[in-house]
CSV table of C-alpha atoms and ligand atoms in Angstrom, one decimal:
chain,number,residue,atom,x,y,z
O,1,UNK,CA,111.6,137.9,114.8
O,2,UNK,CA,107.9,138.5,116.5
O,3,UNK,CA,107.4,141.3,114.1
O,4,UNK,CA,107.7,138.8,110.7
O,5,UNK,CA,105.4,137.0,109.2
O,6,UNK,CA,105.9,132.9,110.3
O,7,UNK,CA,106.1,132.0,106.2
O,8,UNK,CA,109.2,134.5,106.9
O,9,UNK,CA,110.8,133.2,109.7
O,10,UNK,CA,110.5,130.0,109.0
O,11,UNK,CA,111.9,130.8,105.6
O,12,UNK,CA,115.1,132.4,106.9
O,13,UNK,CA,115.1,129.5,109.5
O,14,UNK,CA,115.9,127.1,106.4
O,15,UNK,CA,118.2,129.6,104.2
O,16,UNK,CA,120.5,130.0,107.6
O,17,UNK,CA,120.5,126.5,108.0
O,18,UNK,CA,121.7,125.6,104.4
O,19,UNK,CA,124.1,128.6,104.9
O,20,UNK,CA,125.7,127.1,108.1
O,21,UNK,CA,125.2,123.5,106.4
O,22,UNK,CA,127.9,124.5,103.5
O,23,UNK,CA,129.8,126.6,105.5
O,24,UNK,CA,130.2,123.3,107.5
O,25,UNK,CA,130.6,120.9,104.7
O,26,UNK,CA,133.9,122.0,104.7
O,27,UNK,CA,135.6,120.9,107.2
O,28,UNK,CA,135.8,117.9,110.0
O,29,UNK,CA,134.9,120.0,112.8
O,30,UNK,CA,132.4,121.7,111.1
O,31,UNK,CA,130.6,118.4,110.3
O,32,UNK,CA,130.9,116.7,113.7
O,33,UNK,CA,129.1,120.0,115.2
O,34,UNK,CA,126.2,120.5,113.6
O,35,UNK,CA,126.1,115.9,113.4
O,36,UNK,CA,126.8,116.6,117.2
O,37,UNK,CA,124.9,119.7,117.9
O,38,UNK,CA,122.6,121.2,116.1
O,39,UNK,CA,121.1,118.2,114.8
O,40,UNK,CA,119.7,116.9,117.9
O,41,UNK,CA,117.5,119.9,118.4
O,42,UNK,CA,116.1,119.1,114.7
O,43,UNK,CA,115.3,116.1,116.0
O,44,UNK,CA,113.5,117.2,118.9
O,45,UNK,CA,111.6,119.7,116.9
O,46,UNK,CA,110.1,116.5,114.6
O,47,UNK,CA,109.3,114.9,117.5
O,48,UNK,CA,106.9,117.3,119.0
O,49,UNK,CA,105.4,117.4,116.3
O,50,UNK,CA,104.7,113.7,115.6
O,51,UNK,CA,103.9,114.0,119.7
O,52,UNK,CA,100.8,115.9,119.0
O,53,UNK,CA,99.8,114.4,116.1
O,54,UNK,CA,97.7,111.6,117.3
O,55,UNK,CA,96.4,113.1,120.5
O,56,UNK,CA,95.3,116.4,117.9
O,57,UNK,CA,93.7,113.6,115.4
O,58,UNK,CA,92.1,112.1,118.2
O,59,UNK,CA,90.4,115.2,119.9
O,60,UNK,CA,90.0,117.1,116.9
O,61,UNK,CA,88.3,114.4,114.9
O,62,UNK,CA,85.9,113.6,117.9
O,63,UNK,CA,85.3,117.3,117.8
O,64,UNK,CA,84.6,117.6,113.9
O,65,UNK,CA,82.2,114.6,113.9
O,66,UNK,CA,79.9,115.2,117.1
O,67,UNK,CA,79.9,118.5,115.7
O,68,UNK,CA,77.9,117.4,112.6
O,69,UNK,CA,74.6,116.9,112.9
O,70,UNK,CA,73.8,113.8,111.7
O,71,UNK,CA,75.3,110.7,110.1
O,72,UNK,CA,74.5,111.6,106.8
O,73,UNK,CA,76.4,114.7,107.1
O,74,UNK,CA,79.6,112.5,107.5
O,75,UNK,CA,79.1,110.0,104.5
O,76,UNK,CA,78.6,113.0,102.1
O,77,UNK,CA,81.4,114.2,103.4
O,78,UNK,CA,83.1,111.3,103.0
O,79,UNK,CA,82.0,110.6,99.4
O,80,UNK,CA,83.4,114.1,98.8
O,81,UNK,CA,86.4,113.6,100.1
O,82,UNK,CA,87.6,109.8,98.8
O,83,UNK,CA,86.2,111.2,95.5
O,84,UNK,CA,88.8,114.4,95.1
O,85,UNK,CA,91.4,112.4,96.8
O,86,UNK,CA,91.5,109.9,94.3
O,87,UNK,CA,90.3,113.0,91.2
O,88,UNK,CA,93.3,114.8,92.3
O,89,UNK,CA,95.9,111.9,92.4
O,90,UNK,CA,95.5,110.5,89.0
O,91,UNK,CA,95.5,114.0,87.4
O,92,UNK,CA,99.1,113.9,89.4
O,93,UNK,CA,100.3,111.1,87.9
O,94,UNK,CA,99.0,112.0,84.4
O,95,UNK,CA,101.1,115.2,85.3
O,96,UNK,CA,104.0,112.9,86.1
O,97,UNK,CA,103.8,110.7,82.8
O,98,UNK,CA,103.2,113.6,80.3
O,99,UNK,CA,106.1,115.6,81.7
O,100,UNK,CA,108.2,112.1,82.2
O,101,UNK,CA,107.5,111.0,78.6
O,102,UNK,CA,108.5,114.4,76.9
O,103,UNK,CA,111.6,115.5,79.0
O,104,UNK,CA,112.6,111.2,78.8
O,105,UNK,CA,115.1,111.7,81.6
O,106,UNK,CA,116.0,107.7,81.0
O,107,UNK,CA,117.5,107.7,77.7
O,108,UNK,CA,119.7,111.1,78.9
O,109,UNK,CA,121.5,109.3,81.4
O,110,UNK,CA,125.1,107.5,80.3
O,111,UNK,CA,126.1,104.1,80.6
O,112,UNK,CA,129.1,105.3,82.6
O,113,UNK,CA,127.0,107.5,85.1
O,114,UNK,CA,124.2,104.4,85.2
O,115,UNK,CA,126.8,101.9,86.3
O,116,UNK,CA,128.7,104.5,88.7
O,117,UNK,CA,125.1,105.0,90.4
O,118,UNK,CA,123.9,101.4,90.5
O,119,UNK,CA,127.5,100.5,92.2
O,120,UNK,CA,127.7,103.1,94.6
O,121,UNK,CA,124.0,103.3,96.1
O,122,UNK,CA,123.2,99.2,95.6
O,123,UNK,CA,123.9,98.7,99.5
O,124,UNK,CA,121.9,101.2,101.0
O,125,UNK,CA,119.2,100.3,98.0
O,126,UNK,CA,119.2,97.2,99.1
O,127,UNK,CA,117.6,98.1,102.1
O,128,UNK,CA,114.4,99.5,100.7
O,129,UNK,CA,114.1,97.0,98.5
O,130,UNK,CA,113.7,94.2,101.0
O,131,UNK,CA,111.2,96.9,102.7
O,132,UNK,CA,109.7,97.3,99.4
O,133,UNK,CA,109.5,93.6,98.1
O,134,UNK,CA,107.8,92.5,101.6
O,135,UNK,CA,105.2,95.3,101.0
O,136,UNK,CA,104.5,94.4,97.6
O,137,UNK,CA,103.8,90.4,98.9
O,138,UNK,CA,100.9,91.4,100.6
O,139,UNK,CA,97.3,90.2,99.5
O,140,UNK,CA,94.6,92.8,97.6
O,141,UNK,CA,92.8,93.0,100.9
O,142,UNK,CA,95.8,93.5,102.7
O,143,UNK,CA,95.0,97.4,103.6
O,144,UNK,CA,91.4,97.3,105.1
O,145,UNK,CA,92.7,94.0,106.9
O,146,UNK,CA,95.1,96.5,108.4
O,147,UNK,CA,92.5,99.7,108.9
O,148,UNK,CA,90.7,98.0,111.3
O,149,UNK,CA,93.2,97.8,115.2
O,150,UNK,CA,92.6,95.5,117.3
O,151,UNK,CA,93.3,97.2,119.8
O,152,UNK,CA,93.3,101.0,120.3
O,153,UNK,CA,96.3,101.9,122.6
O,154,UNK,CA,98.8,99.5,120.5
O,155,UNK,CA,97.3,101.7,117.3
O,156,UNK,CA,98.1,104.9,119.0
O,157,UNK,CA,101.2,103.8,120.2
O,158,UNK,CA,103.2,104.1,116.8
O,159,UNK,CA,102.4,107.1,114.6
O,160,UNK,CA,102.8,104.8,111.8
O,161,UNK,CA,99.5,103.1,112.4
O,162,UNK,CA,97.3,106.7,112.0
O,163,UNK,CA,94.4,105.1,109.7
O,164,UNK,CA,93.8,102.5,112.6
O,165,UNK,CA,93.7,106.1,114.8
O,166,UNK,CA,91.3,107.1,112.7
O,167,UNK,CA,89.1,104.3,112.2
O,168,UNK,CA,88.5,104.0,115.7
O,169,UNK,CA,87.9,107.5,116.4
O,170,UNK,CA,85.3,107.9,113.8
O,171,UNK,CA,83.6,104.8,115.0
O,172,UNK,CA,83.6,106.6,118.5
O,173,UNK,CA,82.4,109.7,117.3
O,174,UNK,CA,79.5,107.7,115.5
O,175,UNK,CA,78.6,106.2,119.1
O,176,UNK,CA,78.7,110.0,120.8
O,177,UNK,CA,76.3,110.8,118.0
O,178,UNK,CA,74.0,108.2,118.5
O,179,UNK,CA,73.2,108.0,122.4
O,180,UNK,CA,70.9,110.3,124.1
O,181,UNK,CA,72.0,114.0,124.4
O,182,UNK,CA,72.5,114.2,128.0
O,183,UNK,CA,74.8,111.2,128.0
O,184,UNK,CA,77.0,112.6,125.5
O,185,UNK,CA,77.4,116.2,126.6
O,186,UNK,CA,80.3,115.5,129.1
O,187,UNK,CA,82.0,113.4,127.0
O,188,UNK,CA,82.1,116.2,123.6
O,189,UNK,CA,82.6,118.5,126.3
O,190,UNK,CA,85.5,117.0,127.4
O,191,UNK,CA,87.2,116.2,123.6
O,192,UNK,CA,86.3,120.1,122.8
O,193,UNK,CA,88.3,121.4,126.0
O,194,UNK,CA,91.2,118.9,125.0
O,195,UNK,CA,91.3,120.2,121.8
O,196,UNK,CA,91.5,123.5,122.7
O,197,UNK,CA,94.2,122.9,124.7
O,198,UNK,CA,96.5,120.6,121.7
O,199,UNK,CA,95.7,123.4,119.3
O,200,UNK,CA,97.9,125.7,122.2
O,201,UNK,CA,100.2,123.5,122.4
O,202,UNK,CA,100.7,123.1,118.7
O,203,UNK,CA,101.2,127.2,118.7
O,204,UNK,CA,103.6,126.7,121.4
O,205,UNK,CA,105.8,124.2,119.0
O,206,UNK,CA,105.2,126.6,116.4
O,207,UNK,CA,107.1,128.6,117.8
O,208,UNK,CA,110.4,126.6,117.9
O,209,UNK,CA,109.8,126.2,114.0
O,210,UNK,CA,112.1,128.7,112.4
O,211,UNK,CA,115.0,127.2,114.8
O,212,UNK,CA,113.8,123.7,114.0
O,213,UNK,CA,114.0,123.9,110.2
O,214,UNK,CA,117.5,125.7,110.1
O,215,UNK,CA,118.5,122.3,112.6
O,216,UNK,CA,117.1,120.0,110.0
O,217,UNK,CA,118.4,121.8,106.9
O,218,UNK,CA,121.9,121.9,108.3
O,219,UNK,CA,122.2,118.9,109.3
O,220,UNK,CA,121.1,117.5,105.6
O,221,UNK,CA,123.2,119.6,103.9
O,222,UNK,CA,126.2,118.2,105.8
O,223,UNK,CA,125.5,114.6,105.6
O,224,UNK,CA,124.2,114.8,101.7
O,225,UNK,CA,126.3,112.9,99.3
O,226,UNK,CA,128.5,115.0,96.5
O,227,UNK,CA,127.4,117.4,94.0
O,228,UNK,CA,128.3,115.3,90.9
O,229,UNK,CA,125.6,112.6,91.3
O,230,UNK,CA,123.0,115.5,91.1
O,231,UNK,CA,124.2,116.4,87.9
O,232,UNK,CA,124.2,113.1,86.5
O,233,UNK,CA,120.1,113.0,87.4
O,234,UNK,CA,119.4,116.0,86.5
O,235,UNK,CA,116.8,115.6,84.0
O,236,UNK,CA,115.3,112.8,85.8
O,237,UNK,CA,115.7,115.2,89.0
O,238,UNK,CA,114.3,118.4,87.0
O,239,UNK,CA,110.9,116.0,85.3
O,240,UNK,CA,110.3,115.4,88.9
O,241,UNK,CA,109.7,119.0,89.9
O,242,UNK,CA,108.7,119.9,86.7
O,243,UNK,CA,105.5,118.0,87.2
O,244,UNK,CA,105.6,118.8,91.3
O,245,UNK,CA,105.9,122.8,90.6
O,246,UNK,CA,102.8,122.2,87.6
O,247,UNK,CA,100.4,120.7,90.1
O,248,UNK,CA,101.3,123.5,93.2
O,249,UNK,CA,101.3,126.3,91.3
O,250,UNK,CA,98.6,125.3,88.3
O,251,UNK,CA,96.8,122.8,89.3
O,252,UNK,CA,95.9,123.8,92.9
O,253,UNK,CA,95.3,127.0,93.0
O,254,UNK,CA,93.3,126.7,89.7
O,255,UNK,CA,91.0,124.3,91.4
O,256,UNK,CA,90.8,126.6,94.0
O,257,UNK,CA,89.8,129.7,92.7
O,258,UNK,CA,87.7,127.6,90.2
O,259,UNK,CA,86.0,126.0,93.3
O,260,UNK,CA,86.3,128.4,96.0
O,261,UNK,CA,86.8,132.0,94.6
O,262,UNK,CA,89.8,132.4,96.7
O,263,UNK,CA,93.0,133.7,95.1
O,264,UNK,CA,96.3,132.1,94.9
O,265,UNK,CA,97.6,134.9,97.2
O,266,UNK,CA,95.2,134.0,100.0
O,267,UNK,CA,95.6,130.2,99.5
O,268,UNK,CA,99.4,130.4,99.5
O,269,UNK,CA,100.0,132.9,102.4
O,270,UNK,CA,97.7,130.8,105.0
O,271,UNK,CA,99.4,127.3,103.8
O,272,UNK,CA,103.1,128.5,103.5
O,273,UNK,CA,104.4,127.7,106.6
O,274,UNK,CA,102.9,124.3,106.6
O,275,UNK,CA,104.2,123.8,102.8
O,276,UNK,CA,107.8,124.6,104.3
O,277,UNK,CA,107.7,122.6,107.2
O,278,UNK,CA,106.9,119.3,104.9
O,279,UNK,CA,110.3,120.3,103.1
O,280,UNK,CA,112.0,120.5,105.6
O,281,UNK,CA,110.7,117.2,107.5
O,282,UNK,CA,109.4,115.2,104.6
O,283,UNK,CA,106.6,114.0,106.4
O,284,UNK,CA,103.0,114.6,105.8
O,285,UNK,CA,102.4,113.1,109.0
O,286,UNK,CA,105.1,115.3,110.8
O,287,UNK,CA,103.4,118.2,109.4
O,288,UNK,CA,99.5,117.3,109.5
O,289,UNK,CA,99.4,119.3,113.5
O,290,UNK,CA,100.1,122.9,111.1
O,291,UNK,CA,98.3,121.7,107.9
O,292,UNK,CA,95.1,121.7,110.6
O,293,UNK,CA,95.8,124.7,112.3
O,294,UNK,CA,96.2,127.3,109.0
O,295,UNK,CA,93.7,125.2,107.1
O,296,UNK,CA,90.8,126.1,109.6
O,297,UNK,CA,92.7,129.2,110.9
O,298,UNK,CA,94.4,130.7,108.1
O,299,UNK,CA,92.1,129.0,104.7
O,300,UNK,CA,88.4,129.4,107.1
O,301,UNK,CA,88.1,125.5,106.5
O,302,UNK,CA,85.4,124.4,109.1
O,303,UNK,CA,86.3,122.2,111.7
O,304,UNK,CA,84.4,119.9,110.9
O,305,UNK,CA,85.9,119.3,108.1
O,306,UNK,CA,89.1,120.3,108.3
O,307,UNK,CA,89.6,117.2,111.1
O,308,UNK,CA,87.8,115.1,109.0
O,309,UNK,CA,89.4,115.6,105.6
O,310,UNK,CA,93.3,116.5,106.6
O,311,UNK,CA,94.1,113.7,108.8
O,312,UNK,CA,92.9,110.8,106.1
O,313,UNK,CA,94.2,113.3,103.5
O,314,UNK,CA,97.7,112.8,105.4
O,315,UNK,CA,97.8,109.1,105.2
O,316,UNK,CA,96.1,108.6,102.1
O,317,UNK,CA,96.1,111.4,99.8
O,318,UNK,CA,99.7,111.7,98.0
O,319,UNK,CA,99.8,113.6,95.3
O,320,UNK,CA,103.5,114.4,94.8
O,321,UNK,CA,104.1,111.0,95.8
O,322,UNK,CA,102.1,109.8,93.5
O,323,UNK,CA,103.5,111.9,90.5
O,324,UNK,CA,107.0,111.1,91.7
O,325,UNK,CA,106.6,107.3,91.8
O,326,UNK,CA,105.4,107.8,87.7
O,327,UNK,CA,108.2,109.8,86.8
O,328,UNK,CA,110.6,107.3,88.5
O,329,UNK,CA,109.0,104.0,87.5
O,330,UNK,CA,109.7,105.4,83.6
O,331,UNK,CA,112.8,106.9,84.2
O,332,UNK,CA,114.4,103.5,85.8
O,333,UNK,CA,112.9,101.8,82.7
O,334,UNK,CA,114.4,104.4,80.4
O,335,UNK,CA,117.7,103.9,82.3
O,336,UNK,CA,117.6,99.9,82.1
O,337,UNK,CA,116.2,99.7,78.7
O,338,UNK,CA,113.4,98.3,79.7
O,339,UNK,CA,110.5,99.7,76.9
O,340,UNK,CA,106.9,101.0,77.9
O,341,UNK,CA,103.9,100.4,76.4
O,342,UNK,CA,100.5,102.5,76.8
O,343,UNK,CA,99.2,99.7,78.7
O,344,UNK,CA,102.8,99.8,80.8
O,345,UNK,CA,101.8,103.5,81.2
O,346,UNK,CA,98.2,102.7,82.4
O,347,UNK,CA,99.3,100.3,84.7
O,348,UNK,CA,101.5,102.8,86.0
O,349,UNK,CA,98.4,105.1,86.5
O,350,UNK,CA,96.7,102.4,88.6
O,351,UNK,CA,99.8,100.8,90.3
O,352,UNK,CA,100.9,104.4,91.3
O,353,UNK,CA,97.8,105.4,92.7
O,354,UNK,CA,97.5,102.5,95.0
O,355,UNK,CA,101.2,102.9,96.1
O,356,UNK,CA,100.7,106.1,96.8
O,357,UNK,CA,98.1,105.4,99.2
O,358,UNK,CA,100.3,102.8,100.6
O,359,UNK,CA,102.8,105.1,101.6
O,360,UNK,CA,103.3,105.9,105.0
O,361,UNK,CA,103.5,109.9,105.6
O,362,UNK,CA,107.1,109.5,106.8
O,363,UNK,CA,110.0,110.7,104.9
O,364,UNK,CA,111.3,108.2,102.1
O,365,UNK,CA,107.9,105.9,101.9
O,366,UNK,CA,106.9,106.6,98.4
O,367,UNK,CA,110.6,105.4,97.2
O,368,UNK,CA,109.7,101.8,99.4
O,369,UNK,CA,106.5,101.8,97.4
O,370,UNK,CA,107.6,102.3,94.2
O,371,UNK,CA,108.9,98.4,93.9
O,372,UNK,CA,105.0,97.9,93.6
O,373,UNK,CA,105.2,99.9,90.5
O,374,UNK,CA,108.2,98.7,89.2
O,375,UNK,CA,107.3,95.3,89.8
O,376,UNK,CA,103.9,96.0,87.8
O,377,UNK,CA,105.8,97.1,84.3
O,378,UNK,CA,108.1,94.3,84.8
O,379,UNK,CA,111.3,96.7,85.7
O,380,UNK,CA,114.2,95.0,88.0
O,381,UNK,CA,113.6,96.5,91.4
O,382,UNK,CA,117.5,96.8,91.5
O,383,UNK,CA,117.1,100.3,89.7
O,384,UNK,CA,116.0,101.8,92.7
O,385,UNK,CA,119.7,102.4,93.4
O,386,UNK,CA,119.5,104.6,90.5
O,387,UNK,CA,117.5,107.2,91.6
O,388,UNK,CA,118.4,106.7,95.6
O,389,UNK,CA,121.1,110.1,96.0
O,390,UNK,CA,118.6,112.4,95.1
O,391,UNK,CA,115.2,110.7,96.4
O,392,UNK,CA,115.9,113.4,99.8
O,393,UNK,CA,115.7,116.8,97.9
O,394,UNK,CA,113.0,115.3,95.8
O,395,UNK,CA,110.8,113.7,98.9
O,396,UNK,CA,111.2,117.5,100.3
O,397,UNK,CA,109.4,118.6,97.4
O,398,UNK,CA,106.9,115.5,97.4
O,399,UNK,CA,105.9,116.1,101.0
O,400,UNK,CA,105.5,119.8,100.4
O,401,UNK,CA,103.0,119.0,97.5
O,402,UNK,CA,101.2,115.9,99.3
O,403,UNK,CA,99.9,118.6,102.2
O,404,UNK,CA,99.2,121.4,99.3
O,405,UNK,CA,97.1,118.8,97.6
O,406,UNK,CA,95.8,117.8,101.4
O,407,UNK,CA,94.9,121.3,102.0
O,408,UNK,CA,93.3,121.7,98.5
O,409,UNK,CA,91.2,119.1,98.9
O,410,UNK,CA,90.1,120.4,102.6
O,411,UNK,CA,88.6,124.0,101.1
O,412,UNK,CA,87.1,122.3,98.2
O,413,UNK,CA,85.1,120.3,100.1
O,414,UNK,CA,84.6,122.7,102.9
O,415,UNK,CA,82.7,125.0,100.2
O,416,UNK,CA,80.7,122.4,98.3
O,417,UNK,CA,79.7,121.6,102.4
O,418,UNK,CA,78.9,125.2,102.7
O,419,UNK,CA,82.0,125.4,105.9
O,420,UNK,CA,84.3,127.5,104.2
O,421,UNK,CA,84.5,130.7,106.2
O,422,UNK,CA,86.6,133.7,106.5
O,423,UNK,CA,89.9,132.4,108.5
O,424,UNK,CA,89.7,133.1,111.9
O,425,UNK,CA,93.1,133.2,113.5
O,426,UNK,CA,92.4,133.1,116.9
O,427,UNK,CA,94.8,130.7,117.8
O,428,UNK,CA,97.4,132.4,116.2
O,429,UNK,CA,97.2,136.2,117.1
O,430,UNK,CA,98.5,135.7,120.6
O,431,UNK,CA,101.7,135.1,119.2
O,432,UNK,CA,102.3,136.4,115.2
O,433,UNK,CA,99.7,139.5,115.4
O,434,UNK,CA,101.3,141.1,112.5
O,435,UNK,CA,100.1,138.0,110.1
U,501,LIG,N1,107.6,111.7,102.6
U,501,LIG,C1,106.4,111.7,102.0
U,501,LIG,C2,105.3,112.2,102.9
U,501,LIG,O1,105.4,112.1,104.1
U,501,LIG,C3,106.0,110.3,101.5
U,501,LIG,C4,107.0,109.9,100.4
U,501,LIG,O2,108.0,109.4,100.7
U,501,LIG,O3,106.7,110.2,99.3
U,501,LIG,O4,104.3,112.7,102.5
């Protein structure tokens, strides 16, 4: 395994697994082992992960910042980065609509099938909705209320609360900045050696990767529901990744070589193996500890910047989420009958862009936050049963293009900062020399 490449081995980590998975499917026995034993050590794997997330945000951001030179250096960065965040997600959504609107996955869908799938998935809808109808209650101002903790270690203590993380870091870092030199030094000192030593660690749970993934793949494929219901979504199934495959393999690496100069080879070597660890955990935030490490290792993203740009990126930047959340909002009108007007469809632009920013990087949030969109075009929030038995594929492929578009968004701006390097994999030769 040592000698292949980790895109590789974590590639036949997942093809095993969904191998096993159906081999599985079939019988009890089969199920209740891999529900009994080999998904637990998926469920480990995710966990380290998410156990290195915020101490890695916290070091490395400290790290990034007092490495900058001033404070200007930081709000032109920040300028940069809001601004492509919110460039690249409405271009995803106009993705979404044009390729929703043309394939129109809501008038392909029978009465018959539409009843079937609003009977048999209304419970467990139900669910999200009342998640999905308490987020959408919230006031305008809700979400800076809620960037700002009141107090650190409760913010730290769930990894659902990482733009509080954030917030307070950055404010930190600002304070290292701006005392005298030889007060600081121990303390960047200190955050530099830390981070060092997460960035190790994260190699060391790299390792476990190709054996996590083929955990977490077998254990979905047993416990998915039936192959007829994907049929009956097909098209609405197939608009979704339509649009998700024309913003990861146009749109990004277009911007990239338009931006950058890099080719799509380069980009899509260094950022593979984080692209296949967001399908296989569908979460952003799961995933953000290897979207850093091949982003400034593999891509020669700075730092700086990388710390800065990925960990916001990961909360708020979600571009498959966002194009996703378009595509369903018209298919469940399609579906219900409900018609759309251009102004629907701009509303959906706007509505979709905020609910993706809304979602939490974990795996199912952008189907909670679609009620917010839904709600907006005057669509029964009930038709989220419709499109609940294939929302797990399709957050796969979300989360996959919600770190792409992350990563993106890190080398543009690493180049228009002048920090885009050539990749320096350090880190990562100890273990995977041959990459
Ligand atoms: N699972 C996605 C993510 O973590 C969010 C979503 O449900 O769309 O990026």
């Amino acid at each position: 395994m040592k000698n292949i490449a980790l895109h590789w081995q974590i590639l036949l980590g997942m093809l095993a697994g969904v191998l096993v998975g159906i081999l599985c499917s079939g019988s009890e026995i089969g199920i209740a082992f891999i529900v009994d034993y080999i998904k637990p050590f998926g469920k480990i794997f995710i966990s380290l992960l998410k156990l290195i997330a915020i101490p890695l945000i916290i070091a490395s951001l400290i790290k990034g910042i007092t490495d900058l030179k001033d404070l200007s250096q930081l709000s032109s960065m920040g300028i940069k980065t809001i601004g492509l965040y919110l460039v690249s997600t409405i271009i995803a959504i106009t993705i979404g609509l044009t390729v929703v609107n043309i394939i129109n996955p809501g008038g392909k869908i029978s009465t018959e099938n539409r009843e079937a799938l609003m009977d048999g998935f209304a419970t467990n809808a139900s669910k999200k909705i009342e998640a999905a109808v308490a987020a959408k209650e919230r006031g305008p101002l809700d979400p800076l209320v809620d960037m700002v903790p009141s107090n650190i270690f409760e913010a730290a203590a769930s990894n659902g609360n990482m733009l509080q993380v954030i917030f307070f870091v950055i404010f930190f870092a600002i304070g290292i900045i701006l005392i005298d030199e030889k007060k600081s030094a121990p303390v960047k000192a200190f955050f530099d050696g830390l981070n060092e030593v997460i960035l190790k660690m994260i190699d060391l749970i790299m390792l476990a990767a190709p054996y996590g993934v083929f955990a977490l793949l077998a254990a979905l494929v047993v416990e998915s529901p039936g192959g007829d219901v994907f049929i009956s979504l097909l098209w609405y199934s197939l608009s979704v990744v339509l649009g998700l495959g024309l913003m990861m393999f146009v749109v990004y690496p277009t911007a990239i070589k338009f931006f950058t100069g890099k080719s799509p080879s380069f980009f899509f070597k260094g950022i593979s193996p984080a692209q296949l660890l967001a399908f296989s955990t569908s979460s952003s935030a799961a995933t953000l500890p290897v979207t850093m490490e091949r982003t400034e290792e593999h891509l020669g993203v700075d730092e700086e910047v990388a710390s800065f740009v990925l960990p916001i990126g990961a909360t708020i930047n979600m571009d498959g989420t966002s194009l996703y959340q378009a595509v369903a909002a018209v298919f469940i009108a399609g579906a219900l009958g409900v018609d759309l007007s251009i102004s629907d469809q701009l509303t959906i632009v706007l509505t979709a862009s905020l609910a993706s920013i809304g979602s939490a990087a974990v795996p199912g949030a952008g189907m909670v936050m679609l009620v917010i969109v839904l709600g907006a075009i005057g669509v029964p929030e009930a038709g989220l049963a419709l499109i609940f038995a294939v929302d797990r594929p399709l957050d796969m492929c979300r989360t996959a293009v919600n770190v792409t578009g992350d990563a993106t968004i890190a080398m543009i701006v690493a180049k228009l900062e002048n920090k885009l390097g050539d990749p320096d994999v350090k880190h990562w030769d100890d273990h995977y020399n041959k990459q």
